[in-house]
Coordinates of C-alpha atoms and ligand atoms in Angstrom, one line a residue:
M1 CA -20.8 50.4 41.8
K2 CA -24.7 49.8 42.6
S3 CA -27.0 47.7 41.1
F4 CA -28.8 47.4 38.1
S5 CA -30.5 46.3 35.5
Y6 CA -29.8 45.8 31.1
E7 CA -32.2 46.1 28.8
R8 CA -31.0 45.9 24.3
A9 CA -33.3 48.7 22.6
R10 CA -34.9 47.2 19.3
T11 CA -35.7 50.3 18.0
P12 CA -35.5 54.4 18.6
A13 CA -38.8 55.0 19.3
E14 CA -38.6 52.2 21.9
A15 CA -35.5 52.5 23.5
S16 CA -36.3 56.4 24.4
A17 CA -40.0 55.6 26.0
A18 CA -38.0 52.8 28.3
V19 CA -35.2 55.3 29.9
A20 CA -38.3 58.6 29.9
R21 CA -40.6 56.1 32.2
D22 CA -38.4 55.2 34.4
P23 CA -36.3 58.3 36.5
N24 CA -33.6 55.3 37.3
A25 CA -32.5 54.8 33.5
K26 CA -30.2 55.5 31.2
F27 CA -28.9 55.7 27.8
I28 CA -25.5 53.1 27.5
A29 CA -24.0 53.3 24.0
G30 CA -20.3 53.0 24.7
G31 CA -20.3 53.3 28.0
T32 CA -17.2 55.2 28.2
N33 CA -18.3 58.1 30.3
L34 CA -21.3 56.8 31.9
L35 CA -20.0 53.3 33.9
D36 CA -16.7 55.1 35.2
L37 CA -19.4 57.7 36.7
M38 CA -21.4 55.2 38.1
K39 CA -17.8 52.8 39.0
L40 CA -17.6 56.4 42.0
E41 CA -21.1 56.4 42.2
I42 CA -21.8 59.1 40.6
E43 CA -24.5 58.4 38.8
T44 CA -26.5 55.7 39.7
P45 CA -28.8 53.9 37.5
R46 CA -30.6 51.6 38.2
R47 CA -31.8 50.1 34.8
L48 CA -29.3 50.9 31.4
V49 CA -31.6 50.2 27.9
D50 CA -28.2 49.4 25.4
V51 CA -28.9 51.5 22.0
N52 CA -25.3 49.3 20.5
G53 CA -28.4 47.6 18.4
L54 CA -30.2 50.6 17.0
K55 CA -28.7 51.4 13.3
L56 CA -27.4 54.5 14.1
D57 CA -23.6 53.6 13.0
R58 CA -23.9 55.1 9.3
I59 CA -22.7 59.0 7.6
E60 CA -24.0 59.0 4.8
P61 CA -24.5 62.2 2.7
T62 CA -28.2 64.4 2.8
K63 CA -29.8 66.1 0.0
D64 CA -28.5 69.5 0.5
G65 CA -25.4 68.2 0.3
G66 CA -24.5 67.7 3.7
L67 CA -23.2 65.1 6.3
R68 CA -25.7 63.1 8.7
I69 CA -23.9 61.3 11.6
G70 CA -25.8 58.4 12.8
A71 CA -25.5 58.7 17.0
L72 CA -24.1 54.8 17.0
V73 CA -21.1 57.1 14.8
R74 CA -17.2 56.0 16.8
N75 CA -15.5 59.0 17.0
T76 CA -12.3 57.2 14.7
D77 CA -14.7 56.0 13.0
L78 CA -15.8 59.5 12.1
A79 CA -12.5 60.9 11.9
A80 CA -11.5 58.9 9.5
D81 CA -14.4 59.6 7.3
K82 CA -12.9 60.6 3.7
R83 CA -15.0 63.6 3.2
V84 CA -14.9 64.2 7.0
R85 CA -10.9 64.2 6.5
K86 CA -12.0 66.5 3.0
D87 CA -14.4 69.3 4.0
Y88 CA -14.8 69.2 7.5
G89 CA -11.8 69.0 9.1
V90 CA -12.4 71.0 12.3
L91 CA -14.1 67.9 13.3
S92 CA -11.7 65.1 12.5
R93 CA -8.7 67.0 13.8
A94 CA -10.7 67.4 17.2
L95 CA -11.7 63.8 17.2
L96 CA -8.1 62.9 17.1
A97 CA -6.9 65.9 19.6
G98 CA -9.4 63.7 21.8
A99 CA -9.2 60.9 24.8
S100 CA -7.3 57.9 23.0
G101 CA -7.2 55.8 20.3
Q102 CA -9.2 52.8 22.7
L103 CA -11.3 55.1 23.8
R104 CA -12.3 57.3 19.9
N105 CA -12.8 54.0 19.1
K106 CA -15.9 52.9 21.9
A107 CA -17.2 56.8 22.2
T108 CA -19.4 57.4 20.9
T109 CA -20.9 61.1 18.7
A110 CA -24.7 61.0 21.4
G111 CA -21.8 60.0 23.6
N112 CA -20.0 62.7 23.7
L113 CA -22.2 65.6 23.4
L114 CA -23.9 63.8 26.3
Q115 CA -19.8 63.8 28.4
R116 CA -20.3 64.9 31.9
T117 CA -18.0 67.7 33.4
R118 CA -14.6 66.7 35.0
C119 CA -14.8 69.6 37.2
P120 CA -12.2 67.1 39.8
Y121 CA -14.5 68.3 42.9
F122 CA -17.7 67.2 40.5
Y123 CA -15.5 63.7 40.7
D124 CA -15.3 63.8 44.6
T125 CA -18.4 63.0 45.7
N126 CA -16.9 63.8 50.2
M127 CA -17.6 67.7 48.5
P128 CA -20.7 69.8 47.7
C129 CA -21.6 70.1 43.7
N130 CA -24.6 71.2 42.7
K131 CA -24.5 69.4 39.5
R132 CA -24.6 66.4 41.4
T133 CA -26.9 67.6 44.2
P134 CA -28.7 70.1 43.5
G135 CA -29.2 72.9 45.7
A136 CA -25.6 71.4 47.3
G137 CA -23.5 74.3 47.1
C138 CA -20.3 74.5 44.4
S139 CA -17.3 73.7 46.5
A140 CA -15.4 75.5 43.4
I141 CA -16.4 78.8 44.2
G142 CA -13.7 79.3 46.6
G143 CA -11.5 76.7 45.9
F144 CA -9.2 75.8 43.2
T145 CA -10.2 77.1 40.1
R146 CA -6.8 76.4 37.6
S147 CA -9.6 74.1 35.2
H148 CA -12.9 76.5 35.2
A149 CA -14.9 78.7 33.7
V150 CA -14.0 82.3 32.4
L151 CA -17.4 82.5 30.2
G152 CA -21.1 81.8 30.5
T153 CA -20.6 80.5 35.0
S154 CA -23.4 82.0 37.5
E155 CA -23.4 81.6 41.3
A156 CA -24.3 78.1 41.3
C157 CA -21.3 76.6 39.2
I158 CA -18.1 77.8 37.0
A159 CA -17.8 73.8 35.2
T160 CA -16.2 73.7 31.9
H161 CA -17.3 70.8 29.0
P162 CA -15.0 69.1 27.8
S163 CA -15.4 67.3 24.8
D164 CA -13.4 68.3 22.0
M165 CA -15.7 67.3 19.2
A166 CA -18.8 69.2 20.3
V167 CA -15.9 72.7 20.4
A168 CA -15.8 71.6 16.3
M169 CA -20.4 71.3 16.1
R170 CA -20.5 74.0 17.3
V171 CA -18.0 75.7 14.6
L172 CA -19.4 73.8 11.9
D173 CA -23.5 74.8 12.9
A174 CA -24.5 71.1 13.7
S175 CA -28.0 70.0 14.4
V176 CA -28.9 67.4 16.4
E177 CA -31.5 65.4 15.9
T178 CA -34.2 63.5 17.8
V179 CA -36.8 61.4 18.4
R180 CA -39.4 61.3 21.6
P181 CA -41.0 58.4 23.1
D182 CA -44.4 58.4 20.8
G183 CA -41.7 58.9 17.7
A184 CA -41.7 62.5 17.4
T185 CA -38.4 63.9 15.7
R186 CA -37.3 67.5 16.4
T187 CA -33.9 69.4 15.5
I188 CA -32.1 70.7 17.7
P189 CA -29.0 73.5 16.7
I190 CA -26.3 73.0 18.3
A191 CA -25.7 76.3 19.1
E192 CA -29.0 75.9 21.9
F193 CA -27.8 71.9 22.8
H194 CA -26.2 72.7 26.1
R195 CA -26.8 74.7 28.3
L196 CA -25.2 77.5 30.1
P197 CA -25.9 76.8 34.5
G198 CA -27.7 79.6 35.4
N199 CA -29.1 78.0 38.7
T200 CA -29.7 74.7 37.1
P201 CA -25.8 72.7 36.2
H202 CA -28.2 69.1 37.3
L203 CA -29.5 70.5 33.1
E204 CA -26.8 70.2 31.0
T205 CA -28.2 70.1 27.4
A206 CA -32.2 70.9 26.0
L207 CA -32.9 67.5 26.3
A208 CA -36.4 65.9 27.4
P209 CA -35.8 63.3 29.6
G210 CA -35.8 59.9 27.8
E211 CA -34.9 61.9 24.6
L212 CA -32.7 59.8 22.6
I213 CA -29.9 61.1 19.8
T214 CA -30.3 59.2 16.6
A215 CA -28.1 61.8 14.3
V216 CA -25.7 65.0 14.1
T217 CA -25.9 66.7 10.4
L218 CA -23.3 69.2 9.3
P219 CA -24.4 71.4 6.7
K220 CA -22.4 72.1 3.6
P221 CA -18.9 73.0 3.5
I222 CA -18.3 75.6 3.5
G223 CA -14.6 75.5 2.2
G224 CA -11.4 77.3 4.1
H225 CA -8.9 76.5 6.2
H226 CA -10.4 74.0 9.1
A227 CA -7.8 74.0 12.8
Y228 CA -8.3 73.0 15.9
H229 CA -5.4 74.5 18.4
K230 CA -5.9 72.3 22.0
V231 CA -3.8 73.3 24.4
R232 CA -3.2 70.7 27.2
D233 CA -1.1 70.0 30.3
R234 CA 0.3 66.6 28.5
A235 CA 0.7 66.7 24.5
S236 CA -2.1 63.5 24.8
Y237 CA -4.5 62.1 27.1
A238 CA -5.4 64.9 28.3
F239 CA -8.7 67.7 28.6
A240 CA -8.3 71.1 27.0
L241 CA -7.0 73.8 29.5
V242 CA -8.5 75.9 26.5
S243 CA -8.8 75.0 23.1
V244 CA -9.8 76.9 19.1
A245 CA -12.0 75.6 16.5
T246 CA -11.1 77.2 13.9
I247 CA -12.6 77.9 9.9
L248 CA -10.4 80.3 8.2
H249 CA -10.8 82.3 4.3
K250 CA -8.7 83.5 2.3
D251 CA -9.4 87.2 2.4
G252 CA -9.2 87.3 6.9
S253 CA -13.3 86.0 7.7
G254 CA -14.1 83.2 8.8
R255 CA -15.2 81.5 12.1
V256 CA -13.4 81.0 15.5
A257 CA -15.4 78.9 18.4
L258 CA -13.5 77.9 22.3
G259 CA -13.5 75.0 24.2
G260 CA -12.4 74.9 28.1
V261 CA -14.2 78.1 29.3
A262 CA -17.7 77.9 29.1
H263 CA -19.6 75.3 30.3
K264 CA -20.9 75.0 26.2
P265 CA -18.4 75.5 23.3
W266 CA -18.7 79.6 23.2
R267 CA -19.1 80.4 20.0
V268 CA -19.7 84.7 19.5
E269 CA -20.8 85.3 15.6
A270 CA -20.5 89.3 16.3
A271 CA -17.5 88.5 17.8
E272 CA -16.5 87.0 14.0
G273 CA -16.3 90.1 12.6
A274 CA -13.3 90.6 13.7
L275 CA -11.0 88.1 12.5
P276 CA -9.7 90.3 9.5
Q277 CA -8.4 92.3 11.8
G278 CA -6.2 89.4 13.9
A279 CA -6.3 87.6 17.0
K280 CA -6.6 90.5 19.8
A281 CA -9.2 91.8 18.2
T282 CA -11.5 89.2 17.8
A283 CA -10.4 87.7 21.5
A284 CA -11.4 90.9 23.3
A285 CA -14.9 90.7 22.0
L286 CA -14.9 86.3 21.9
L287 CA -14.3 87.3 25.8
A288 CA -15.4 90.3 26.7
G289 CA -17.4 89.9 30.4
A290 CA -15.0 86.6 30.8
K291 CA -14.8 86.3 35.0
T292 CA -11.6 85.5 35.4
T293 CA -9.9 83.8 39.2
P294 CA -6.4 84.3 40.1
Q295 CA -5.5 81.0 39.1
N296 CA -7.4 80.7 35.6
A297 CA -7.3 84.3 35.0
F298 CA -4.6 82.9 31.9
K299 CA -7.2 81.2 29.7
L300 CA -7.5 84.1 28.3
T301 CA -4.4 85.4 26.6
L302 CA -3.4 81.2 25.7
A303 CA -7.4 81.1 24.0
E304 CA -5.7 84.8 22.3
R305 CA -2.4 83.0 21.4
A306 CA -3.9 79.6 20.6
L307 CA -6.4 82.1 17.5
G308 CA -3.6 83.7 16.4
A309 CA -1.7 80.8 15.5
A310 CA -4.1 78.7 13.6
I311 CA -4.9 82.7 11.8
A312 CA -0.9 81.8 11.2
E313 CA -1.3 78.6 10.4
A314 CA -4.1 79.5 8.1
R315 CA -2.9 83.0 6.9
A316 CA 1.0 80.2 5.6
Ligands
FAD1 C1 -8.7 58.4 30.1 C2 -10.4 59.1 29.6 C3 -9.6 60.7 28.6 C4 -10.6 61.9 27.6 N1 -10.5 62.6 27.3 C5 -10.8 62.8 25.7 C6 -10.7 64.5 25.6 O1 -9.7 65.1 25.1 N2 -11.9 64.8 25.1 C7 -13.0 65.0 24.5 O2 -13.9 65.1 24.8 N3 -13.2 63.8 25.1 C8 -12.9 62.7 26.2 N4 -13.3 61.9 26.7 C9 -13.9 61.7 27.0 C10 -15.2 59.8 26.1 O3 -14.9 61.7 24.3 C11 -16.3 60.2 26.1 O4 -15.4 59.5 27.5 C12 -17.0 60.0 24.8 O5 -16.6 60.8 24.1 C13 -18.4 59.6 25.6 O6 -19.5 58.8 24.9 P1 -19.6 56.8 25.0 O7 -21.3 56.6 23.6 O8 -18.6 56.2 25.9 O9 -21.3 57.2 25.9 P2 -21.4 57.2 27.3 O10 -20.2 57.0 28.8 O11 -21.8 55.8 26.9 O12 -23.1 57.7 27.7 C14 -22.2 58.5 27.7 C15 -23.8 59.6 28.5 O13 -24.5 60.2 27.5 C16 -25.1 59.1 27.1 N5 -25.9 58.9 25.6 C17 -25.4 58.2 24.8 N6 -26.6 57.4 23.3 C18 -27.4 58.3 24.2 C19 -28.7 58.7 22.8 N7 -28.2 58.0 21.3 N8 -28.6 59.4 22.9 C20 -29.5 60.0 24.0 N9 -28.1 60.2 24.7 C21 -26.8 58.9 25.1 C22 -25.6 58.4 28.3 O14 -26.6 58.5 28.8 C23 -24.8 58.6 29.6 O15 -25.1 59.7 29.8 C24 -11.8 60.7 27.4 C25 -12.5 60.0 28.5 C26 -11.4 59.2 29.8 C27 -12.3 58.0 30.5
SF4_2 S1 -18.8 74.0 39.8 FE1 -20.4 72.9 39.2 S2 -19.8 70.7 38.8 FE2 -17.8 71.8 39.7 S3 -19.1 71.7 42.5 FE3 -18.6 73.5 41.6 S4 -21.3 72.7 40.3 FE4 -20.0 71.3 41.2

């Protein structure tokens, strides 16, 4: 690991200013992703700004009946919160499907959204990767692609986003609240938060340099049957090959988002009109335009079947 300096931020704006001023600085929250990447020298910040002392660890009701989740709320606490379990079950289930108990105790809401891809070539510093080194090339294209994206890919990158929580946030229409170095705040709809790779796969979100996430807000609950179906190689402690977050109502209508298939949680609102017709029709609309390889084409069948299981569970 390269050496680095360490400091604790006292206010969100101070933290934001410190990172915005210095291109070699990064925030650290739970450290469960960043420290691994630093050990492998995939990320080499020379300065770490610890945000754990900021008072961003509360889950509070909003005026319009929703919930405001502080950026530092740990994944364990969010999954266990009674309001989340009752009204946003898809979120609780997605969180509990991720990582391990120890990791969830450290992992934060903001850090989870910002965790980086698990593309094996991204982790192998001997292999070219446009996400690590812009312009270097993509080793996955033409390589081993079993875990890679089938939707929204580009000539530069076919990586997936690994977060389970983000898929649930997408189906819940969450918003990300941030603060900038001058103290100005803004709200980014989750649909616009993660980017598709295009020709700049190293730019993964809508955040500006130094912009700090302060909270994620959920709109008021919409009821329905909430489910999160995650298909993976091991029953626990493994990233999704495909995951399906659903909120389904008695009349068959609802919402669906997919994980493990794209560079961001994949939701196509227009496809949700097909939900009353069942999984086949919905999957056809949701997966339209998919580009597969012989190694990852199975993800299309897996997505349809996982959605079918979620629909059957809601009807039972
Ligand atoms: C073995 C293992 C298995 C895992 N399995 C899963 C899984 O199955 N599903 C899943 O979803 N996840 C999984 N994870 C990932 C885990 O959920 C993430 O590592 C964790 O959520 C990251 O949160 P953190 O607070 O530790 O982030 P950190 O590592 O502290 O930070 C991650 C990134 O976010 C930035 N950051 C942190 N806070 C802020 C903020 N407030 N504003 C702006 N930027 C910020 C940091 O600068 C850094 O770039 C796994 C991780 C490991 C190590
Ligand atoms: S898919 Fe993306 S992350 Fe993986 S090697 Fe290609 S550019 Fe890098």
